[in-house]
Amino acid sequence: MRAVAFDLGDTLVEYEGMPFSWEAHYPAALGHLATSLGISLRPEHVDRACAILRRYNTRLTPRETEVSFAAILDELLRAFDFPGPAAELPCATAFFRIFRQRLRCFSDTVATLTALKQRGLKIGVFTDVPYGMPRELVLEDVSTASVTKYFDVLLTSRDVGFRKPAPVTLETLARALSCELREMVYVGNEQKDVMVARSCGCPAILIDRAKHGKDWSQDRTIASLAEL
């Protein structure tokens, strides 16, 4: 093996206390967005915007093609009856604020990444982002978690235009790491992580911290990154 590739959320880092589906937090996130735009929302605005977010919620409706936050923002602005466009990045910073405030690194992450680098292995990350989150915010998050320096390559679904389990996700990552797919293992915590690795011919490693015992035909199951 020449490279070890990882999912990001709930594999290397977690948004502590946040559920998989963020529906309950939509009104608060929309409120932050409205404040950044200098507007007040009426109940009908919130209802229309929540319906849009549910449509793009991949926990409710999985998809393999990615959609940018800019595209989602355009729909939200129309739901708000907001006149004119708005810049993506400041709006995204406001919208995602409530979801990002509890970011933390798992206790075994840094030691494992350090050990892998000492063994001369390349380290890559491919992560699906929620609601087309801009790359800039992902980079801020990994910087906050103090893990950026360990990554040779970090790609998101926004960068590639597709989400797991579309094979192009790991194919693109392997090319960026200058290795063959068979020379790279992929570590993640969800079924789609196992599916994409197997479809690409990569050894699939499922991290099951809670020891739920899921069998998705992964090659290995680990309860801690230290087991790598």
XYZ file of N, CA and C in Angstrom:
684
model
N 0.831 -1.200 0.000
C 0.000 0.000 0.000
C 0.872 1.258 0.000
N 0.448 2.207 -0.814
C 1.177 3.481 -0.881
C 0.414 4.615 -0.219
N -0.908 4.449 -0.050
C -1.712 5.555 0.467
C -2.857 5.039 1.330
N -3.206 5.832 2.324
C -4.394 5.584 3.137
C -5.302 6.792 2.966
N -6.526 6.525 2.547
C -7.486 7.605 2.314
C -8.626 7.497 3.322
N -9.156 8.637 3.691
C -10.165 8.697 4.744
C -11.371 9.512 4.297
N -12.520 9.134 4.830
C -13.655 10.038 4.952
C -13.269 11.046 6.041
N -14.013 12.123 6.173
C -13.665 13.136 7.175
C -14.613 13.105 8.375
N -15.882 13.508 8.161
C -16.828 13.594 9.265
C -17.177 12.245 9.849
N -17.092 12.129 11.165
C -17.369 10.909 11.926
C -16.358 9.799 11.652
N -15.270 10.159 10.977
C -14.149 9.243 10.798
C -12.897 9.829 11.441
N -12.514 11.036 11.012
C -11.377 11.733 11.612
C -11.815 12.821 12.593
N -12.923 13.482 12.271
C -13.456 14.546 13.127
C -14.950 14.332 13.286
N -15.539 15.026 14.240
C -16.994 14.968 14.396
C -17.527 16.333 14.777
N -18.768 16.570 14.368
C -19.511 17.736 14.842
C -20.286 17.246 16.058
N -19.675 17.425 17.215
C -20.146 16.787 18.443
C -21.597 17.148 18.740
N -22.408 16.118 18.967
C -23.799 16.317 19.347
C -24.746 16.569 18.190
N -24.204 16.639 16.949
C -25.066 16.894 15.794
C -25.566 15.575 15.219
N -26.870 15.451 14.944
C -27.406 14.228 14.331
C -27.028 14.149 12.865
N -27.178 12.949 12.252
C -26.895 12.789 10.835
C -27.727 13.746 9.990
N -29.004 13.838 10.277
C -29.878 14.748 9.545
C -30.066 16.011 10.369
N -29.847 17.164 9.738
C -29.826 18.435 10.465
C -31.169 19.160 10.457
N -32.247 18.465 10.151
C -33.551 19.107 9.980
C -33.956 19.989 11.158
N -33.729 19.497 12.371
C -34.174 20.244 13.554
C -33.473 21.594 13.676
N -32.337 21.741 13.013
C -31.553 22.977 13.129
C -31.772 23.927 11.948
N -32.642 23.562 11.010
C -32.882 24.427 9.853
C -33.323 25.843 10.248
N -34.332 26.006 11.115
C -34.780 27.368 11.416
C -33.670 28.255 11.974
N -32.825 27.693 12.854
C -31.737 28.492 13.418
C -30.719 28.867 12.346
N -30.374 27.913 11.473
C -29.418 28.197 10.401
C -29.969 29.250 9.443
N -31.252 29.143 9.119
C -31.884 30.134 8.251
C -31.940 31.500 8.915
N -32.102 31.505 10.234
C -32.092 32.764 10.963
C -30.742 33.459 10.877
N -29.656 32.680 11.014
C -28.313 33.259 10.871
C -28.111 33.808 9.463
N -28.598 33.064 8.467
C -28.472 33.520 7.088
C -29.240 34.823 6.884
N -30.454 34.886 7.403
C -31.265 36.098 7.248
C -30.598 37.292 7.916
N -30.020 37.074 9.085
C -29.325 38.159 9.784
C -28.166 38.690 8.952
N -27.427 37.766 8.320
C -26.295 38.198 7.498
C -26.759 39.006 6.288
N -27.993 38.757 5.844
C -28.558 39.487 4.703
C -29.264 40.773 5.125
N -29.416 40.944 6.442
C -30.080 42.143 6.949
C -31.574 42.134 6.774
N -32.185 40.927 6.825
C -33.626 40.829 6.643
C -34.250 40.051 7.795
N -35.555 40.204 7.931
C -36.318 39.432 8.907
C -37.188 38.432 8.161
N -37.307 37.232 8.715
C -38.088 36.188 8.059
C -39.466 36.057 8.666
N -40.447 35.872 7.797
C -41.786 35.559 8.245
C -41.943 34.032 8.262
N -42.927 33.507 8.984
C -43.105 32.042 9.054
C -43.192 31.382 7.693
N -43.843 32.037 6.735
C -43.959 31.416 5.409
C -42.604 31.331 4.703
N -41.715 32.306 4.986
C -40.364 32.242 4.433
C -39.632 31.015 4.969
N -39.720 30.816 6.272
C -39.035 29.686 6.915
C -39.588 28.363 6.392
N -40.897 28.272 6.259
C -41.515 27.036 5.771
C -41.038 26.702 4.362
N -41.005 27.719 3.483
C -40.562 27.471 2.110
C -39.090 27.079 2.072
N -38.292 27.760 2.877
C -36.849 27.473 2.884
C -36.563 26.093 3.463
N -37.279 25.696 4.502
C -37.084 24.360 5.074
C -37.430 23.273 4.064
N -38.444 23.510 3.266
C -38.819 22.541 2.228
C -37.697 22.393 1.206
N -37.052 23.493 0.867
C -35.915 23.444 -0.060
C -34.768 22.644 0.549
N -34.449 22.904 1.809
C -33.348 22.198 2.463
C -33.627 20.708 2.584
N -34.870 20.358 2.861
C -35.200 18.928 2.930
C -34.977 18.259 1.571
N -35.237 18.987 0.506
C -35.051 18.425 -0.831
C -33.583 18.139 -1.121
N -32.694 18.939 -0.518
C -31.258 18.749 -0.727
C -30.596 17.967 0.407
N -31.385 17.469 1.328
C -30.865 16.691 2.457
C -30.571 15.271 1.972
N -29.288 14.915 1.873
C -28.934 13.612 1.314
C -29.220 12.468 2.277
N -29.538 12.772 3.532
C -29.998 11.723 4.444
C -31.433 11.323 4.123
N -32.175 12.239 3.528
C -33.552 11.955 3.132
C -33.629 11.500 1.681
N -32.841 12.151 0.828
C -32.849 11.840 -0.600
C -31.406 11.735 -1.093
N -30.810 10.552 -1.024
C -29.414 10.395 -1.473
C -29.264 10.749 -2.949
N -28.122 11.312 -3.280
C -27.803 11.614 -4.676
C -26.304 11.448 -4.877
N -25.905 11.211 -6.121
C -24.483 11.068 -6.430
C -23.901 12.330 -7.051
N -24.728 13.163 -7.679
C -24.224 14.422 -8.224
C -24.279 15.493 -7.138
N -23.256 16.336 -7.113
C -23.208 17.374 -6.082
C -23.862 18.661 -6.573
N -24.387 19.419 -5.649
C -25.002 20.714 -5.920
C -24.283 21.739 -5.059
N -23.929 22.867 -5.619
C -23.202 23.886 -4.853
C -24.131 24.619 -3.898
N -23.542 25.142 -2.826
C -24.349 25.966 -1.922
C -24.858 27.204 -2.646
N -24.097 27.684 -3.621
C -24.546 28.857 -4.379
C -25.884 28.588 -5.060
N -26.045 27.385 -5.605
C -27.306 27.036 -6.269
C -28.439 26.930 -5.254
N -28.140 26.320 -4.100
C -29.153 26.215 -3.045
C -29.500 27.599 -2.511
N -28.484 28.443 -2.363
C -28.692 29.808 -1.864
C -29.637 30.576 -2.783
N -29.486 30.432 -4.078
C -30.383 31.131 -5.007
C -31.842 30.760 -4.739
N -32.091 29.480 -4.468
C -33.451 29.041 -4.169
C -33.929 29.600 -2.829
N -33.042 29.610 -1.852
C -33.413 30.145 -0.535
C -33.746 31.636 -0.625
N -32.974 32.375 -1.408
C -33.233 33.816 -1.545
C -34.599 34.072 -2.178
N -34.961 33.241 -3.153
C -36.294 33.388 -3.746
C -37.375 33.053 -2.720
N -37.110 32.052 -1.892
C -38.077 31.701 -0.843
C -38.220 32.827 0.162
N -37.136 33.588 0.358
C -37.160 34.730 1.293
C -37.775 35.984 0.662
N -38.069 35.937 -0.650
C -38.467 37.140 -1.396
C -37.375 38.200 -1.335
N -36.132 37.741 -1.368
C -34.980 38.644 -1.275
C -34.642 39.173 -2.663
N -34.519 40.478 -2.818
C -34.252 41.044 -4.141
C -32.768 40.970 -4.493
N -32.468 40.266 -5.562
C -31.092 40.258 -6.034
C -30.262 39.123 -5.486
N -29.051 38.935 -6.049
C -28.161 37.867 -5.614
C -27.425 38.230 -4.331
N -26.705 37.247 -3.776
C -25.878 37.463 -2.588
C -24.639 36.588 -2.721
N -23.532 37.041 -2.161
C -22.264 36.322 -2.272
C -22.325 34.987 -1.526
N -21.810 33.934 -2.159
C -21.920 32.592 -1.591
C -21.180 32.444 -0.267
N -19.904 32.831 -0.214
C -19.082 32.487 0.950
C -19.570 33.123 2.250
N -19.844 34.435 2.304
C -20.355 34.990 3.563
C -21.707 34.406 3.957
N -22.541 34.112 2.977
C -23.837 33.498 3.289
C -23.644 32.081 3.821
N -22.722 31.346 3.221
C -22.446 29.987 3.690
C -21.869 30.018 5.100
N -20.992 30.969 5.361
C -20.403 31.092 6.703
C -21.490 31.304 7.744
N -22.468 32.130 7.416
C -23.571 32.382 8.344
C -24.465 31.158 8.474
N -24.836 30.556 7.356
C -25.756 29.418 7.374
C -25.175 28.228 8.127
N -23.904 27.893 7.883
C -23.295 26.696 8.472
C -22.756 26.920 9.881
N -22.876 28.136 10.379
C -22.304 28.455 11.693
C -22.789 27.507 12.786
N -24.070 27.248 12.837
C -24.632 26.433 13.913
C -24.170 24.981 13.823
N -23.872 24.515 12.615
C -23.457 23.131 12.436
C -21.973 22.934 12.738
N -21.176 23.989 12.560
C -19.728 23.860 12.662
C -19.177 24.194 14.038
N -19.998 24.733 14.918
C -19.464 25.251 16.174
C -19.021 24.173 17.152
N -19.372 22.899 16.897
C -19.009 21.836 17.827
C -17.984 20.866 17.237
N -17.208 21.335 16.295
C -16.224 20.469 15.657
C -15.128 20.051 16.642
N -14.798 18.764 16.621
C -13.655 18.289 17.408
C -13.030 17.100 16.707
N -11.754 16.892 17.000
C -11.003 15.774 16.452
C -11.174 14.575 17.375
N -11.308 13.373 16.819
C -11.340 12.186 17.664
C -9.981 12.006 18.343
N -9.996 11.400 19.511
C -8.773 11.296 20.317
C -7.690 10.451 19.656
N -8.079 9.555 18.730
C -7.088 8.684 18.096
C -6.611 9.205 16.742
N -7.129 10.344 16.300
C -6.852 10.809 14.938
C -5.404 11.248 14.744
N -4.940 12.178 15.557
C -3.601 12.752 15.341
C -2.517 11.695 15.480
N -2.611 10.853 16.499
C -1.590 9.822 16.696
C -1.543 8.862 15.515
N -2.716 8.511 14.976
C -2.767 7.597 13.837
C -2.194 8.239 12.583
N -2.578 9.468 12.306
C -2.049 10.152 11.130
C -0.538 10.321 11.226
N -0.056 10.637 12.406
C 1.382 10.775 12.620
C 2.102 9.463 12.333
N 1.562 8.372 12.846
C 2.177 7.063 12.640
C 2.195 6.668 11.167
N 1.119 6.950 10.458
C 1.056 6.622 9.038
C 2.068 7.429 8.233
N 2.199 8.710 8.558
C 3.179 9.545 7.864
C 4.595 9.060 8.141
N 4.860 8.641 9.362
C 6.197 8.149 9.708
C 6.546 6.881 8.935
N 5.531 6.144 8.514
C 5.748 4.937 7.714
C 5.860 5.237 6.227
N 5.839 6.506 5.868
C 6.029 6.899 4.481
C 4.800 6.772 3.609
N 3.623 6.638 4.216
C 2.388 6.512 3.453
C 1.807 7.888 3.128
N 1.246 8.012 1.927
C 0.512 9.222 1.591
C -0.854 9.168 2.254
N -1.360 10.331 2.619
C -2.666 10.411 3.271
C -3.580 11.318 2.451
N -4.735 10.776 2.096
C -5.713 11.539 1.342
C -7.053 11.558 2.048
N -7.857 12.534 1.701
C -9.216 12.649 2.236
C -10.170 12.912 1.083
N -11.239 12.139 1.036
C -12.375 12.509 0.192
C -13.601 12.539 1.074
N -14.274 13.689 1.097
C -15.448 13.836 1.948
C -16.607 14.446 1.174
N -17.786 13.892 1.391
C -19.004 14.529 0.892
C -19.342 15.691 1.822
N -19.737 16.801 1.241
C -20.088 17.961 2.061
C -21.598 18.125 2.118
N -22.125 18.666 3.224
C -23.571 18.884 3.334
C -23.997 20.156 2.602
N -25.090 20.055 1.859
C -25.697 21.223 1.225
C -24.691 22.030 0.405
N -23.752 21.315 -0.241
C -22.801 21.987 -1.124
C -21.864 22.938 -0.415
N -21.514 22.650 0.824
C -20.634 23.534 1.604
C -19.374 23.900 0.811
N -18.997 25.184 0.757
C -17.795 25.588 0.029
C -16.530 24.976 0.613
N -15.551 24.747 -0.242
C -14.275 24.161 0.158
C -13.583 24.999 1.252
N -13.738 26.314 1.153
C -13.069 27.181 2.125
C -13.471 26.854 3.564
N -14.737 26.511 3.773
C -15.200 26.199 5.122
C -14.671 24.845 5.584
N -14.551 23.884 4.670
C -13.978 22.586 5.024
C -12.522 22.768 5.445
N -11.777 23.575 4.704
C -10.376 23.812 5.044
C -10.252 24.513 6.390
N -11.161 25.433 6.672
C -11.162 26.069 7.994
C -11.394 25.040 9.085
N -12.300 24.096 8.832
C -12.625 23.082 9.838
C -11.436 22.175 10.127
N -10.756 21.697 9.077
C -9.622 20.802 9.325
C -8.455 21.559 9.940
N -8.369 22.855 9.640
C -7.344 23.669 10.291
C -7.650 23.820 11.782
N -8.925 24.043 12.104
C -9.349 24.131 13.500
C -9.045 22.836 14.244
N -9.207 21.716 13.551
C -8.949 20.407 14.158
C -7.460 20.060 14.184
N -6.632 20.933 13.620
C -5.161 20.769 13.624
C -4.697 19.505 12.916
N -5.340 19.165 11.794
C -4.938 17.968 11.054
C -4.510 18.274 9.620
N -4.589 19.528 9.195
C -4.282 19.873 7.812
C -2.896 19.399 7.386
N -1.920 19.537 8.244
C -0.533 19.248 7.875
C -0.302 17.780 7.551
N -1.205 16.905 7.944
C -1.025 15.474 7.684
C -1.531 15.052 6.303
N -2.338 15.899 5.660
C -2.985 15.508 4.412
C -2.133 15.877 3.208
N -1.897 14.908 2.336
C -1.266 15.198 1.059
C -2.281 15.763 0.080
N -3.501 15.255 0.144
C -4.577 15.729 -0.729
C -5.883 15.706 0.051
N -6.675 16.760 -0.075
C -8.033 16.785 0.465
C -8.975 17.216 -0.648
N -9.921 16.354 -0.968
C -10.925 16.660 -1.976
C -12.311 16.543 -1.371
N -13.214 17.381 -1.849
C -14.602 17.317 -1.411
C -15.498 17.012 -2.612
N -16.733 16.688 -2.318
C -17.697 16.441 -3.391
C -17.930 17.689 -4.230
N -17.726 18.870 -3.655
C -17.802 20.105 -4.447
C -16.683 20.147 -5.477
N -15.479 19.699 -5.092
C -14.337 19.734 -6.006
C -14.556 18.817 -7.204
N -15.109 17.636 -6.947
C -15.241 16.604 -7.985
C -16.573 16.697 -8.724
N -17.593 17.218 -8.027
C -18.916 17.313 -8.643
C -19.784 16.089 -8.429
N -19.253 15.122 -7.685
C -19.986 13.898 -7.398
C -19.797 13.515 -5.938
N -20.740 12.712 -5.445
C -20.728 12.223 -4.084
C -20.531 10.707 -4.079
N -20.054 10.182 -2.971
C -19.977 8.728 -2.812
C -21.389 8.136 -2.821
N -21.582 6.967 -3.439
C -20.563 6.008 -3.883
C -20.166 6.104 -5.350
N -20.289 7.249 -5.990
C -19.848 7.372 -7.383
C -18.349 7.078 -7.464
N -17.914 6.131 -8.289
C -16.493 5.760 -8.340
C -15.551 6.902 -8.676
N -16.028 7.905 -9.429
C -15.151 9.010 -9.823
C -14.571 9.727 -8.607
N -15.212 9.632 -7.456
C -14.711 10.305 -6.257
C -13.343 9.767 -5.849
N -13.238 8.453 -5.695
C -11.948 7.863 -5.300
C -10.984 7.764 -6.467
N -11.490 7.643 -7.684
C -10.619 7.657 -8.848
C -9.862 8.976 -8.923
N -10.573 10.087 -8.668
C -9.945 11.407 -8.691
C -8.938 11.542 -7.561
N -9.285 11.025 -6.387
C -8.377 11.110 -5.245
C -7.096 10.312 -5.508
N -7.224 9.107 -6.051
C -6.044 8.286 -6.337
C -5.120 8.983 -7.334
N -5.696 9.595 -8.369
C -4.857 10.325 -9.333
C -4.127 11.475 -8.656
N -4.818 12.172 -7.767
C -4.194 13.298 -7.070
C -3.073 12.837 -6.144
N -3.192 11.610 -5.635
C -2.162 11.043 -4.768
C -1.074 10.326 -5.561
N -1.209 10.295 -6.886
C -0.244 9.638 -7.777
C -0.064 8.162 -7.429
N -1.180 7.486 -7.191
C -1.126 6.054 -6.917
C -2.275 5.356 -7.631
N -2.142 4.045 -7.763
C -3.214 3.241 -8.326
C -4.278 2.992 -7.255
N -5.503 2.773 -7.695
C -6.582 2.508 -6.730
C -6.274 1.292 -5.862
N -5.655 0.271 -6.447
C -5.345 -0.941 -5.680
C -4.243 -0.696 -4.651
N -3.548 0.440 -4.769
C -2.483 0.780 -3.823
C -2.987 1.675 -2.690
N -4.293 1.885 -2.624
C -4.883 2.811 -1.655
C -5.997 2.116 -0.884
N -6.015 2.257 0.416
C -7.148 1.774 1.206
C -8.021 2.968 1.548
N -9.324 2.699 1.754
C -10.239 3.783 2.114
C -10.931 3.446 3.421
N -10.906 4.410 4.333
C -11.457 4.241 5.675
C -12.637 5.188 5.856
N -13.788 4.642 6.237
C -14.959 5.479 6.467
C -15.924 4.804 7.417
N -16.985 5.511 7.752
C -17.908 5.022 8.782
C -19.305 4.677 8.263
N -19.521 4.818 6.941
C -20.850 4.591 6.396
C -20.840 3.538 5.289
N -22.036 3.065 4.961
C -22.165 2.067 3.904
C -21.628 2.589 2.577
N -21.886 3.848 2.269
C -21.423 4.390 0.987
C -19.906 4.409 0.901
N -19.208 4.513 2.061
C -17.751 4.467 2.068
C -17.251 3.086 1.662
N -17.915 2.060 2.173
C -17.568 0.686 1.805
C -17.902 0.446 0.332
N -19.076 0.893 -0.083
C -19.518 0.672 -1.465
C -18.556 1.289 -2.473
N -18.139 2.529 -2.229
C -17.288 3.191 -3.219
C -15.912 2.552 -3.246
N -15.385 2.159 -2.097
C -14.074 1.512 -2.077
C -14.110 0.201 -2.844
N -15.123 -0.610 -2.592
C -15.218 -1.909 -3.253
C -15.426 -1.753 -4.766
N -16.214 -0.759 -5.165
C -16.451 -0.554 -6.593
C -15.192 -0.099 -7.320
N -14.257 0.493 -6.570
C -13.011 0.984 -7.159
C -11.854 -0.001 -7.003
N -12.078 -1.118 -6.324
C -11.003 -2.077 -6.122
C -10.055 -1.713 -5.002
N -10.495 -0.805 -4.110
C -9.694 -0.451 -2.930
C -10.112 -1.336 -1.757
N -9.181 -1.755 -0.913
C -9.595 -2.376 0.343
C -10.469 -1.396 1.132
N -11.598 -1.893 1.623
C -12.559 -1.058 2.349
C -12.459 -1.339 3.839
N -12.188 -0.302 4.605
C -12.090 -0.440 6.054
C -13.206 0.382 6.691
N -14.063 -0.276 7.435
C -15.151 0.392 8.133
C -14.724 0.680 9.559
N -14.812 1.937 9.964
C -14.572 2.260 11.366
C -15.917 2.292 12.081
N -16.041 1.427 13.060
C -17.289 1.222 13.801
C -17.005 1.499 15.269
N -16.932 2.786 15.608
C -16.536 3.167 16.968
C -17.533 2.661 18.012
N -18.800 2.600 17.666
C -19.824 2.160 18.619
C -20.019 0.643 18.599
N -19.295 -0.046 17.728
C -19.355 -1.505 17.627
C -20.778 -2.002 17.355
N -21.389 -1.398 16.324
C -22.724 -1.818 15.924
C -22.710 -3.148 15.165
N -21.559 -3.525 14.639
C -21.445 -4.804 13.944
C -22.033 -4.824 12.549
N -22.075 -3.675 11.862
C -22.623 -3.631 10.511
C -21.766 -4.446 9.542
N -22.414 -5.188 8.669
C -21.716 -5.963 7.656
C -22.150 -5.477 6.288
N -21.297 -4.673 5.659
C -21.552 -4.164 4.319
C -20.525 -4.727 3.333
N -19.973 -5.895 3.677
C -18.955 -6.563 2.853
C -17.634 -5.800 2.851
N -17.350 -5.088 3.929
C -16.062 -4.426 4.065
C -14.948 -5.468 4.252
N -13.721 -5.087 3.913
C -12.586 -5.999 4.074
C -12.145 -6.099 5.528
N -12.276 -5.021 6.263
C -11.906 -5.008 7.675
C -12.871 -4.085 8.429
N -13.088 -4.387 9.699
C -13.811 -3.484 10.586
C -12.895 -3.166 11.754
N -12.796 -1.887 12.087
C -11.990 -1.458 13.226
C -12.843 -0.610 14.145
N -12.519 -0.632 15.427
C -13.262 0.184 16.393
C -12.509 1.457 16.742
N -11.257 1.524 16.330
C -10.412 2.697 16.600
C -9.436 2.874 15.449
N -9.100 4.121 15.123
C -8.126 4.364 14.076
C -6.769 3.764 14.434
N -6.489 3.609 15.717
C -5.216 3.039 16.143
C -5.023 1.627 15.580
N -6.119 0.939 15.257
C -6.008 -0.412 14.723
C -5.448 -0.450 13.305
N -5.399 0.693 12.642
C -4.810 0.720 11.314
C -3.340 0.315 11.338
